[in-house]
Amino acid sequence: MINYLKSEQYRLVRKKTLHITSLVCLLLIVAAATVLYYNQKADPNFPYATTRFFYSNVIGSGGLIIIVSFLYNFSLTGKDAALLKNAVSFGISRNTIFWSKLFMTLSYFLLISVLGIGLMIGLGETLMTSDSQSVKDFLTALVNILPIVFSAFFLIHSLKMLKVGEVYIFILMLLIFVFSGDLLRILFRPFTSLHEVYKYAPDTLLHENLLNFMNHTVQFGYQHWITGVLLSLIALLIGVTKFAKQPID
């Protein structure tokens, strides 16, 4: 497995599009901070040059984060059927292939995420009006987002390994992470005992997390972890089981 991990790492670091995506993400953070800073300089009454508003761009961008995670995962699960076939023919188990690709892409995604968070905090606390709780609240809100982002990453990985088309993946991600709250509310409306189920939907939790962050009331939310862990386990279980039986053409 170690040798296969090394080969996947070699492939990953040679992906120019991956590095370009990472650079664009970091530059967008710098650009957003710069725009807010110079607007404040031009107009002392500009209300948005605050760390809380700056950080809210990440807390409220769950959909964008999921899109970025798709791009990272695609770097090792894209059009490489020939490489998969060769790996299997050399005796590498499908479990090793599945978990190695997941480990490498997730590691790189987490590395860039940590760099981006550090960059945001550095720019925010240096260039903008800050309140004493903004960094603490930001990190708490990120902890709440983490399991849901992980579940999306795992689901994308499993679907890509199963050769599901990008359009179908996009539609499924929209249904689960953007519209599931409204769908569950409508679906369970006739059942009084199930009225509260929609509150555990990913989009409902992400929206509530953003509102709590902006209102200075954000706290660790166990609901986020229940939903995220449950979705992650389902996604990985389906991915590993199906991939083990899937023919590689």
PDB file of C-alpha atoms in Angstrom:
ATOM      1  CA  MET A   1       0.000   0.000   0.000  1.00  0.00           C
ATOM      2  CA  ILE A   2       2.897   2.361   0.778  1.00  0.00           C
ATOM      3  CA  ASN A   3       4.257   2.035  -2.762  1.00  0.00           C
ATOM      4  CA  TYR A   4       0.843   2.710  -4.257  1.00  0.00           C
ATOM      5  CA  LEU A   5       0.427   5.747  -2.013  1.00  0.00           C
ATOM      6  CA  LYS A   6       3.763   7.072  -3.247  1.00  0.00           C
ATOM      7  CA  SER A   7       2.743   6.603  -6.858  1.00  0.00           C
ATOM      8  CA  GLU A   8      -0.545   8.427  -6.213  1.00  0.00           C
ATOM      9  CA  GLN A   9       1.332  11.221  -4.474  1.00  0.00           C
ATOM     10  CA  TYR A  10       3.625  11.525  -7.486  1.00  0.00           C
ATOM     11  CA  ARG A  11       0.621  11.777  -9.802  1.00  0.00           C
ATOM     12  CA  LEU A  12      -1.063  14.311  -7.529  1.00  0.00           C
ATOM     13  CA  VAL A  13       1.847  16.743  -7.290  1.00  0.00           C
ATOM     14  CA  ARG A  14       2.204  16.714 -11.068  1.00  0.00           C
ATOM     15  CA  LYS A  15      -1.383  17.855 -11.638  1.00  0.00           C
ATOM     16  CA  LYS A  16      -1.073  21.473 -12.790  1.00  0.00           C
ATOM     17  CA  THR A  17      -4.819  22.073 -12.626  1.00  0.00           C
ATOM     18  CA  LEU A  18      -4.814  21.103  -8.957  1.00  0.00           C
ATOM     19  CA  HIS A  19      -2.140  23.660  -8.107  1.00  0.00           C
ATOM     20  CA  ILE A  20      -3.900  26.294 -10.204  1.00  0.00           C
ATOM     21  CA  THR A  21      -7.151  25.624  -8.322  1.00  0.00           C
ATOM     22  CA  SER A  22      -5.331  25.968  -4.989  1.00  0.00           C
ATOM     23  CA  LEU A  23      -3.667  29.209  -6.072  1.00  0.00           C
ATOM     24  CA  VAL A  24      -6.960  30.654  -7.313  1.00  0.00           C
ATOM     25  CA  CYS A  25      -8.649  29.839  -3.979  1.00  0.00           C
ATOM     26  CA  LEU A  26      -5.909  31.578  -2.000  1.00  0.00           C
ATOM     27  CA  LEU A  27      -5.853  34.573  -4.356  1.00  0.00           C
ATOM     28  CA  LEU A  28      -9.619  34.972  -4.004  1.00  0.00           C
ATOM     29  CA  ILE A  29      -9.160  35.230  -0.238  1.00  0.00           C
ATOM     30  CA  VAL A  30      -6.518  37.924  -0.701  1.00  0.00           C
ATOM     31  CA  ALA A  31      -8.682  39.735  -3.260  1.00  0.00           C
ATOM     32  CA  ALA A  32     -11.727  39.740  -0.962  1.00  0.00           C
ATOM     33  CA  ALA A  33      -9.674  41.116   1.932  1.00  0.00           C
ATOM     34  CA  THR A  34      -8.100  43.769  -0.292  1.00  0.00           C
ATOM     35  CA  VAL A  35     -11.458  44.962  -1.648  1.00  0.00           C
ATOM     36  CA  LEU A  36     -12.946  45.250   1.842  1.00  0.00           C
ATOM     37  CA  TYR A  37      -9.859  47.023   3.179  1.00  0.00           C
ATOM     38  CA  TYR A  38      -9.711  49.664   0.423  1.00  0.00           C
ATOM     39  CA  ASN A  39     -13.454  50.246   0.584  1.00  0.00           C
ATOM     40  CA  GLN A  40     -13.044  51.012   4.254  1.00  0.00           C
ATOM     41  CA  LYS A  41     -10.194  53.404   3.464  1.00  0.00           C
ATOM     42  CA  ALA A  42     -12.303  55.162   0.850  1.00  0.00           C
ATOM     43  CA  ASP A  43     -15.358  55.327   3.100  1.00  0.00           C
ATOM     44  CA  PRO A  44     -14.830  55.232   6.899  1.00  0.00           C
ATOM     45  CA  ASN A  45     -18.530  54.365   7.289  1.00  0.00           C
ATOM     46  CA  PHE A  46     -18.269  51.265   5.068  1.00  0.00           C
ATOM     47  CA  PRO A  47     -20.003  48.618   7.225  1.00  0.00           C
ATOM     48  CA  TYR A  48     -18.559  45.407   5.760  1.00  0.00           C
ATOM     49  CA  ALA A  49     -14.836  45.736   6.488  1.00  0.00           C
ATOM     50  CA  THR A  50     -15.136  43.610   9.609  1.00  0.00           C
ATOM     51  CA  THR A  51     -13.641  40.257  10.417  1.00  0.00           C
ATOM     52  CA  ARG A  52     -17.068  38.784  11.089  1.00  0.00           C
ATOM     53  CA  PHE A  53     -18.349  39.687   7.621  1.00  0.00           C
ATOM     54  CA  PHE A  54     -15.070  38.554   6.037  1.00  0.00           C
ATOM     55  CA  TYR A  55     -15.170  35.174   7.791  1.00  0.00           C
ATOM     56  CA  SER A  56     -18.867  34.749   6.977  1.00  0.00           C
ATOM     57  CA  ASN A  57     -17.919  34.402   3.296  1.00  0.00           C
ATOM     58  CA  VAL A  58     -16.482  30.985   4.134  1.00  0.00           C
ATOM     59  CA  ILE A  59     -19.141  29.982   6.657  1.00  0.00           C
ATOM     60  CA  GLY A  60     -21.842  30.785   4.124  1.00  0.00           C
ATOM     61  CA  SER A  61     -20.131  29.181   1.127  1.00  0.00           C
ATOM     62  CA  GLY A  62     -20.759  25.509   1.791  1.00  0.00           C
ATOM     63  CA  GLY A  63     -21.758  24.964  -1.830  1.00  0.00           C
ATOM     64  CA  LEU A  64     -18.565  26.554  -3.140  1.00  0.00           C
ATOM     65  CA  ILE A  65     -16.445  24.474  -0.759  1.00  0.00           C
ATOM     66  CA  ILE A  66     -18.147  21.323  -2.038  1.00  0.00           C
ATOM     67  CA  ILE A  67     -17.393  22.347  -5.642  1.00  0.00           C
ATOM     68  CA  VAL A  68     -13.732  22.863  -4.738  1.00  0.00           C
ATOM     69  CA  SER A  69     -13.669  19.466  -3.023  1.00  0.00           C
ATOM     70  CA  PHE A  70     -15.019  17.942  -6.243  1.00  0.00           C
ATOM     71  CA  LEU A  71     -12.136  19.484  -8.212  1.00  0.00           C
ATOM     72  CA  TYR A  72      -9.589  18.089  -5.757  1.00  0.00           C
ATOM     73  CA  ASN A  73     -11.119  14.635  -5.786  1.00  0.00           C
ATOM     74  CA  PHE A  74     -11.335  14.631  -9.576  1.00  0.00           C
ATOM     75  CA  SER A  75      -7.536  14.973  -9.747  1.00  0.00           C
ATOM     76  CA  LEU A  76      -7.108  11.274  -8.884  1.00  0.00           C
ATOM     77  CA  THR A  77     -10.487   9.828  -9.804  1.00  0.00           C
ATOM     78  CA  GLY A  78     -10.914  11.363 -13.240  1.00  0.00           C
ATOM     79  CA  LYS A  79     -10.265   9.718 -16.572  1.00  0.00           C
ATOM     80  CA  ASP A  80      -7.717   7.153 -15.436  1.00  0.00           C
ATOM     81  CA  ALA A  81      -9.489   3.840 -16.135  1.00  0.00           C
ATOM     82  CA  ALA A  82      -6.362   2.506 -17.847  1.00  0.00           C
ATOM     83  CA  LEU A  83      -4.282   3.227 -14.748  1.00  0.00           C
ATOM     84  CA  LEU A  84      -6.838   1.479 -12.529  1.00  0.00           C
ATOM     85  CA  LYS A  85      -6.783  -1.540 -14.799  1.00  0.00           C
ATOM     86  CA  ASN A  86      -2.991  -1.682 -14.656  1.00  0.00           C
ATOM     87  CA  ALA A  87      -2.974  -1.348 -10.863  1.00  0.00           C
ATOM     88  CA  VAL A  88      -5.433  -4.237 -10.469  1.00  0.00           C
ATOM     89  CA  SER A  89      -3.470  -6.391 -12.931  1.00  0.00           C
ATOM     90  CA  PHE A  90      -0.333  -5.862 -10.806  1.00  0.00           C
ATOM     91  CA  GLY A  91      -2.121  -7.321  -7.790  1.00  0.00           C
ATOM     92  CA  ILE A  92      -3.080  -4.118  -5.964  1.00  0.00           C
ATOM     93  CA  SER A  93      -6.335  -4.663  -4.129  1.00  0.00           C
ATOM     94  CA  ARG A  94      -9.350  -2.525  -4.860  1.00  0.00           C
ATOM     95  CA  ASN A  95      -9.545  -1.530  -1.202  1.00  0.00           C
ATOM     96  CA  THR A  96      -6.005  -0.184  -1.424  1.00  0.00           C
ATOM     97  CA  ILE A  97      -6.873   1.779  -4.564  1.00  0.00           C
ATOM     98  CA  PHE A  98     -10.071   3.209  -3.068  1.00  0.00           C
ATOM     99  CA  TRP A  99      -8.567   4.291   0.259  1.00  0.00           C
ATOM    100  CA  SER A 100      -5.242   5.494  -1.176  1.00  0.00           C
ATOM    101  CA  LYS A 101      -6.919   7.838  -3.624  1.00  0.00           C
ATOM    102  CA  LEU A 102      -9.202   9.109  -0.878  1.00  0.00           C
ATOM    103  CA  PHE A 103      -6.312   9.631   1.543  1.00  0.00           C
ATOM    104  CA  MET A 104      -4.176  11.565  -0.940  1.00  0.00           C
ATOM    105  CA  THR A 105      -6.886  13.880  -2.248  1.00  0.00           C
ATOM    106  CA  LEU A 106      -8.327  14.520   1.217  1.00  0.00           C
ATOM    107  CA  SER A 107      -4.857  15.268   2.634  1.00  0.00           C
ATOM    108  CA  TYR A 108      -4.157  17.841  -0.072  1.00  0.00           C
ATOM    109  CA  PHE A 109      -7.620  19.360   0.342  1.00  0.00           C
ATOM    110  CA  LEU A 110      -7.126  19.671   4.104  1.00  0.00           C
ATOM    111  CA  LEU A 111      -3.663  21.185   3.657  1.00  0.00           C
ATOM    112  CA  ILE A 112      -4.962  23.915   1.367  1.00  0.00           C
ATOM    113  CA  SER A 113      -7.965  24.455   3.659  1.00  0.00           C
ATOM    114  CA  VAL A 114      -5.711  24.993   6.689  1.00  0.00           C
ATOM    115  CA  LEU A 115      -3.526  27.390   4.696  1.00  0.00           C
ATOM    116  CA  GLY A 116      -6.617  29.261   3.533  1.00  0.00           C
ATOM    117  CA  ILE A 117      -8.048  29.531   7.052  1.00  0.00           C
ATOM    118  CA  GLY A 118      -4.709  30.764   8.391  1.00  0.00           C
ATOM    119  CA  LEU A 119      -4.492  33.315   5.574  1.00  0.00           C
ATOM    120  CA  MET A 120      -8.031  34.539   6.271  1.00  0.00           C
ATOM    121  CA  ILE A 121      -7.412  34.981   9.983  1.00  0.00           C
ATOM    122  CA  GLY A 122      -4.097  36.731   9.337  1.00  0.00           C
ATOM    123  CA  LEU A 123      -5.597  39.163   6.825  1.00  0.00           C
ATOM    124  CA  GLY A 124      -8.767  39.677   8.825  1.00  0.00           C
ATOM    125  CA  GLU A 125      -7.068  40.468  12.111  1.00  0.00           C
ATOM    126  CA  THR A 126      -4.509  42.703  10.380  1.00  0.00           C
ATOM    127  CA  LEU A 127      -6.616  44.703   7.925  1.00  0.00           C
ATOM    128  CA  MET A 128     -10.129  44.832   9.332  1.00  0.00           C
ATOM    129  CA  THR A 129     -12.147  45.851  12.315  1.00  0.00           C
ATOM    130  CA  SER A 130     -12.238  42.902  14.676  1.00  0.00           C
ATOM    131  CA  ASP A 131     -14.268  41.965  17.712  1.00  0.00           C
ATOM    132  CA  SER A 132     -12.860  39.855  20.524  1.00  0.00           C
ATOM    133  CA  GLN A 133     -14.972  36.804  19.690  1.00  0.00           C
ATOM    134  CA  SER A 134     -14.714  36.701  15.892  1.00  0.00           C
ATOM    135  CA  VAL A 135     -11.809  34.245  15.605  1.00  0.00           C
ATOM    136  CA  LYS A 136     -13.213  31.923  18.272  1.00  0.00           C
ATOM    137  CA  ASP A 137     -16.657  32.006  16.657  1.00  0.00           C
ATOM    138  CA  PHE A 138     -15.112  31.472  13.220  1.00  0.00           C
ATOM    139  CA  LEU A 139     -13.265  28.357  14.350  1.00  0.00           C
ATOM    140  CA  THR A 140     -16.364  27.032  16.129  1.00  0.00           C
ATOM    141  CA  ALA A 141     -18.454  27.526  12.997  1.00  0.00           C
ATOM    142  CA  LEU A 142     -15.774  25.754  10.939  1.00  0.00           C
ATOM    143  CA  VAL A 143     -15.879  22.782  13.319  1.00  0.00           C
ATOM    144  CA  ASN A 144     -19.618  22.591  12.660  1.00  0.00           C
ATOM    145  CA  ILE A 145     -19.101  22.703   8.896  1.00  0.00           C
ATOM    146  CA  LEU A 146     -16.305  20.122   8.881  1.00  0.00           C
ATOM    147  CA  PRO A 147     -18.341  16.857   9.087  1.00  0.00           C
ATOM    148  CA  ILE A 148     -20.760  18.000   6.382  1.00  0.00           C
ATOM    149  CA  VAL A 149     -17.918  18.982   4.042  1.00  0.00           C
ATOM    150  CA  PHE A 150     -16.243  15.627   4.746  1.00  0.00           C
ATOM    151  CA  SER A 151     -19.448  13.768   3.939  1.00  0.00           C
ATOM    152  CA  ALA A 152     -19.700  15.620   0.622  1.00  0.00           C
ATOM    153  CA  PHE A 153     -16.055  14.815  -0.138  1.00  0.00           C
ATOM    154  CA  PHE A 154     -16.551  11.126   0.665  1.00  0.00           C
ATOM    155  CA  LEU A 155     -19.730  10.955  -1.414  1.00  0.00           C
ATOM    156  CA  ILE A 156     -18.021  12.585  -4.400  1.00  0.00           C
ATOM    157  CA  HIS A 157     -15.092  10.194  -4.067  1.00  0.00           C
ATOM    158  CA  SER A 158     -17.331   7.132  -3.921  1.00  0.00           C
ATOM    159  CA  LEU A 159     -19.401   8.229  -6.904  1.00  0.00           C
ATOM    160  CA  LYS A 160     -16.321   9.045  -8.988  1.00  0.00           C
ATOM    161  CA  MET A 161     -14.772   5.666  -8.185  1.00  0.00           C
ATOM    162  CA  LEU A 162     -18.023   4.063  -9.343  1.00  0.00           C
ATOM    163  CA  LYS A 163     -17.804   5.975 -12.651  1.00  0.00           C
ATOM    164  CA  VAL A 164     -20.924   8.032 -12.049  1.00  0.00           C
ATOM    165  CA  GLY A 165     -21.065  10.946 -14.490  1.00  0.00           C
ATOM    166  CA  GLU A 166     -20.270  14.480 -13.349  1.00  0.00           C
ATOM    167  CA  VAL A 167     -23.760  15.759 -14.228  1.00  0.00           C
ATOM    168  CA  TYR A 168     -25.432  13.097 -12.061  1.00  0.00           C
ATOM    169  CA  ILE A 169     -23.005  13.799  -9.213  1.00  0.00           C
ATOM    170  CA  PHE A 170     -23.791  17.514  -9.441  1.00  0.00           C
ATOM    171  CA  ILE A 171     -27.551  16.868  -9.347  1.00  0.00           C
ATOM    172  CA  LEU A 172     -27.227  14.518  -6.365  1.00  0.00           C
ATOM    173  CA  MET A 173     -25.063  17.008  -4.469  1.00  0.00           C
ATOM    174  CA  LEU A 174     -27.654  19.717  -5.062  1.00  0.00           C
ATOM    175  CA  LEU A 175     -30.438  17.471  -3.780  1.00  0.00           C
ATOM    176  CA  ILE A 176     -28.552  16.466  -0.622  1.00  0.00           C
ATOM    177  CA  PHE A 177     -26.615  19.604   0.301  1.00  0.00           C
ATOM    178  CA  VAL A 178     -28.756  22.427  -1.103  1.00  0.00           C
ATOM    179  CA  PHE A 179     -32.406  21.335  -1.270  1.00  0.00           C
ATOM    180  CA  SER A 180     -32.744  18.436   1.193  1.00  0.00           C
ATOM    181  CA  GLY A 181     -34.149  20.600   3.999  1.00  0.00           C
ATOM    182  CA  ASP A 182     -37.035  21.890   1.888  1.00  0.00           C
ATOM    183  CA  LEU A 183     -37.642  18.453   0.399  1.00  0.00           C
ATOM    184  CA  LEU A 184     -37.797  16.791   3.815  1.00  0.00           C
ATOM    185  CA  ARG A 185     -40.103  19.502   5.147  1.00  0.00           C
ATOM    186  CA  ILE A 186     -42.535  18.901   2.280  1.00  0.00           C
ATOM    187  CA  LEU A 187     -42.186  15.107   2.399  1.00  0.00           C
ATOM    188  CA  PHE A 188     -42.845  14.769   6.127  1.00  0.00           C
ATOM    189  CA  ARG A 189     -45.432  17.529   6.452  1.00  0.00           C
ATOM    190  CA  PRO A 190     -48.313  15.012   6.856  1.00  0.00           C
ATOM    191  CA  PHE A 191     -46.477  13.229   9.693  1.00  0.00           C
ATOM    192  CA  THR A 192     -46.517  15.189  12.933  1.00  0.00           C
ATOM    193  CA  SER A 193     -43.860  13.029  14.588  1.00  0.00           C
ATOM    194  CA  LEU A 194     -41.417  13.744  11.725  1.00  0.00           C
ATOM    195  CA  HIS A 195     -41.848  17.514  11.488  1.00  0.00           C
ATOM    196  CA  GLU A 196     -38.397  18.176  12.954  1.00  0.00           C
ATOM    197  CA  VAL A 197     -36.424  15.846  10.670  1.00  0.00           C
ATOM    198  CA  TYR A 198     -35.636  18.615   8.170  1.00  0.00           C
ATOM    199  CA  LYS A 199     -33.606  20.400  10.849  1.00  0.00           C
ATOM    200  CA  TYR A 200     -30.947  17.690  10.439  1.00  0.00           C
ATOM    201  CA  ALA A 201     -30.638  18.270   6.685  1.00  0.00           C
ATOM    202  CA  PRO A 202     -27.197  19.545   5.601  1.00  0.00           C
ATOM    203  CA  ASP A 203     -28.479  22.771   4.033  1.00  0.00           C
ATOM    204  CA  THR A 204     -30.620  23.587   7.082  1.00  0.00           C
ATOM    205  CA  LEU A 205     -27.677  23.051   9.407  1.00  0.00           C
ATOM    206  CA  LEU A 206     -25.309  25.126   7.251  1.00  0.00           C
ATOM    207  CA  HIS A 207     -27.795  28.006   7.071  1.00  0.00           C
ATOM    208  CA  GLU A 208     -28.410  27.914  10.820  1.00  0.00           C
ATOM    209  CA  ASN A 209     -24.663  27.837  11.446  1.00  0.00           C
ATOM    210  CA  LEU A 210     -24.197  31.002   9.362  1.00  0.00           C
ATOM    211  CA  LEU A 211     -27.023  32.844  11.122  1.00  0.00           C
ATOM    212  CA  ASN A 212     -25.656  31.896  14.544  1.00  0.00           C
ATOM    213  CA  PHE A 213     -22.179  33.057  13.533  1.00  0.00           C
ATOM    214  CA  MET A 214     -23.462  36.446  12.358  1.00  0.00           C
ATOM    215  CA  ASN A 215     -25.565  36.809  15.529  1.00  0.00           C
ATOM    216  CA  HIS A 216     -22.588  36.007  17.811  1.00  0.00           C
ATOM    217  CA  THR A 217     -24.416  32.932  19.151  1.00  0.00           C
ATOM    218  CA  VAL A 218     -22.601  30.105  17.373  1.00  0.00           C
ATOM    219  CA  GLN A 219     -21.871  27.027  19.485  1.00  0.00           C
ATOM    220  CA  PHE A 220     -20.644  23.513  18.822  1.00  0.00           C
ATOM    221  CA  GLY A 221     -23.497  21.710  17.096  1.00  0.00           C
ATOM    222  CA  TYR A 222     -23.735  17.974  17.653  1.00  0.00           C
ATOM    223  CA  GLN A 223     -26.455  17.855  14.986  1.00  0.00           C
ATOM    224  CA  HIS A 224     -23.867  18.735  12.325  1.00  0.00           C
ATOM    225  CA  TRP A 225     -21.736  15.791  13.399  1.00  0.00           C
ATOM    226  CA  ILE A 226     -24.653  13.358  13.545  1.00  0.00           C
ATOM    227  CA  THR A 227     -25.664  14.260   9.987  1.00  0.00           C
ATOM    228  CA  GLY A 228     -22.099  14.429   8.678  1.00  0.00           C
ATOM    229  CA  VAL A 229     -20.956  11.146  10.203  1.00  0.00           C
ATOM    230  CA  LEU A 230     -24.103   9.329   9.071  1.00  0.00           C
ATOM    231  CA  LEU A 231     -23.773  10.569   5.481  1.00  0.00           C
ATOM    232  CA  SER A 232     -20.039   9.773   5.491  1.00  0.00           C
ATOM    233  CA  LEU A 233     -20.569   6.196   6.651  1.00  0.00           C
ATOM    234  CA  ILE A 234     -23.283   5.594   4.061  1.00  0.00           C
ATOM    235  CA  ALA A 235     -21.186   7.093   1.251  1.00  0.00           C
ATOM    236  CA  LEU A 236     -18.036   5.148   2.139  1.00  0.00           C
ATOM    237  CA  LEU A 237     -19.877   1.879   2.723  1.00  0.00           C
ATOM    238  CA  ILE A 238     -21.583   2.101  -0.657  1.00  0.00           C
ATOM    239  CA  GLY A 239     -18.355   3.184  -2.346  1.00  0.00           C
ATOM    240  CA  VAL A 240     -16.145   0.431  -0.938  1.00  0.00           C
ATOM    241  CA  THR A 241     -18.745  -2.319  -1.434  1.00  0.00           C
ATOM    242  CA  LYS A 242     -19.695  -1.399  -4.985  1.00  0.00           C
ATOM    243  CA  PHE A 243     -16.131  -0.646  -6.110  1.00  0.00           C
ATOM    244  CA  ALA A 244     -14.986  -4.077  -4.922  1.00  0.00           C
ATOM    245  CA  LYS A 245     -17.440  -5.691  -7.362  1.00  0.00           C
ATOM    246  CA  GLN A 246     -17.286  -3.205 -10.204  1.00  0.00           C
ATOM    247  CA  PRO A 247     -15.666  -4.338 -13.450  1.00  0.00           C
ATOM    248  CA  ILE A 248     -12.784  -2.152 -14.604  1.00  0.00           C
ATOM    249  CA  ASP A 249     -12.824  -1.879 -18.385  1.00  0.00           C
TER     250      ASP A 249
END
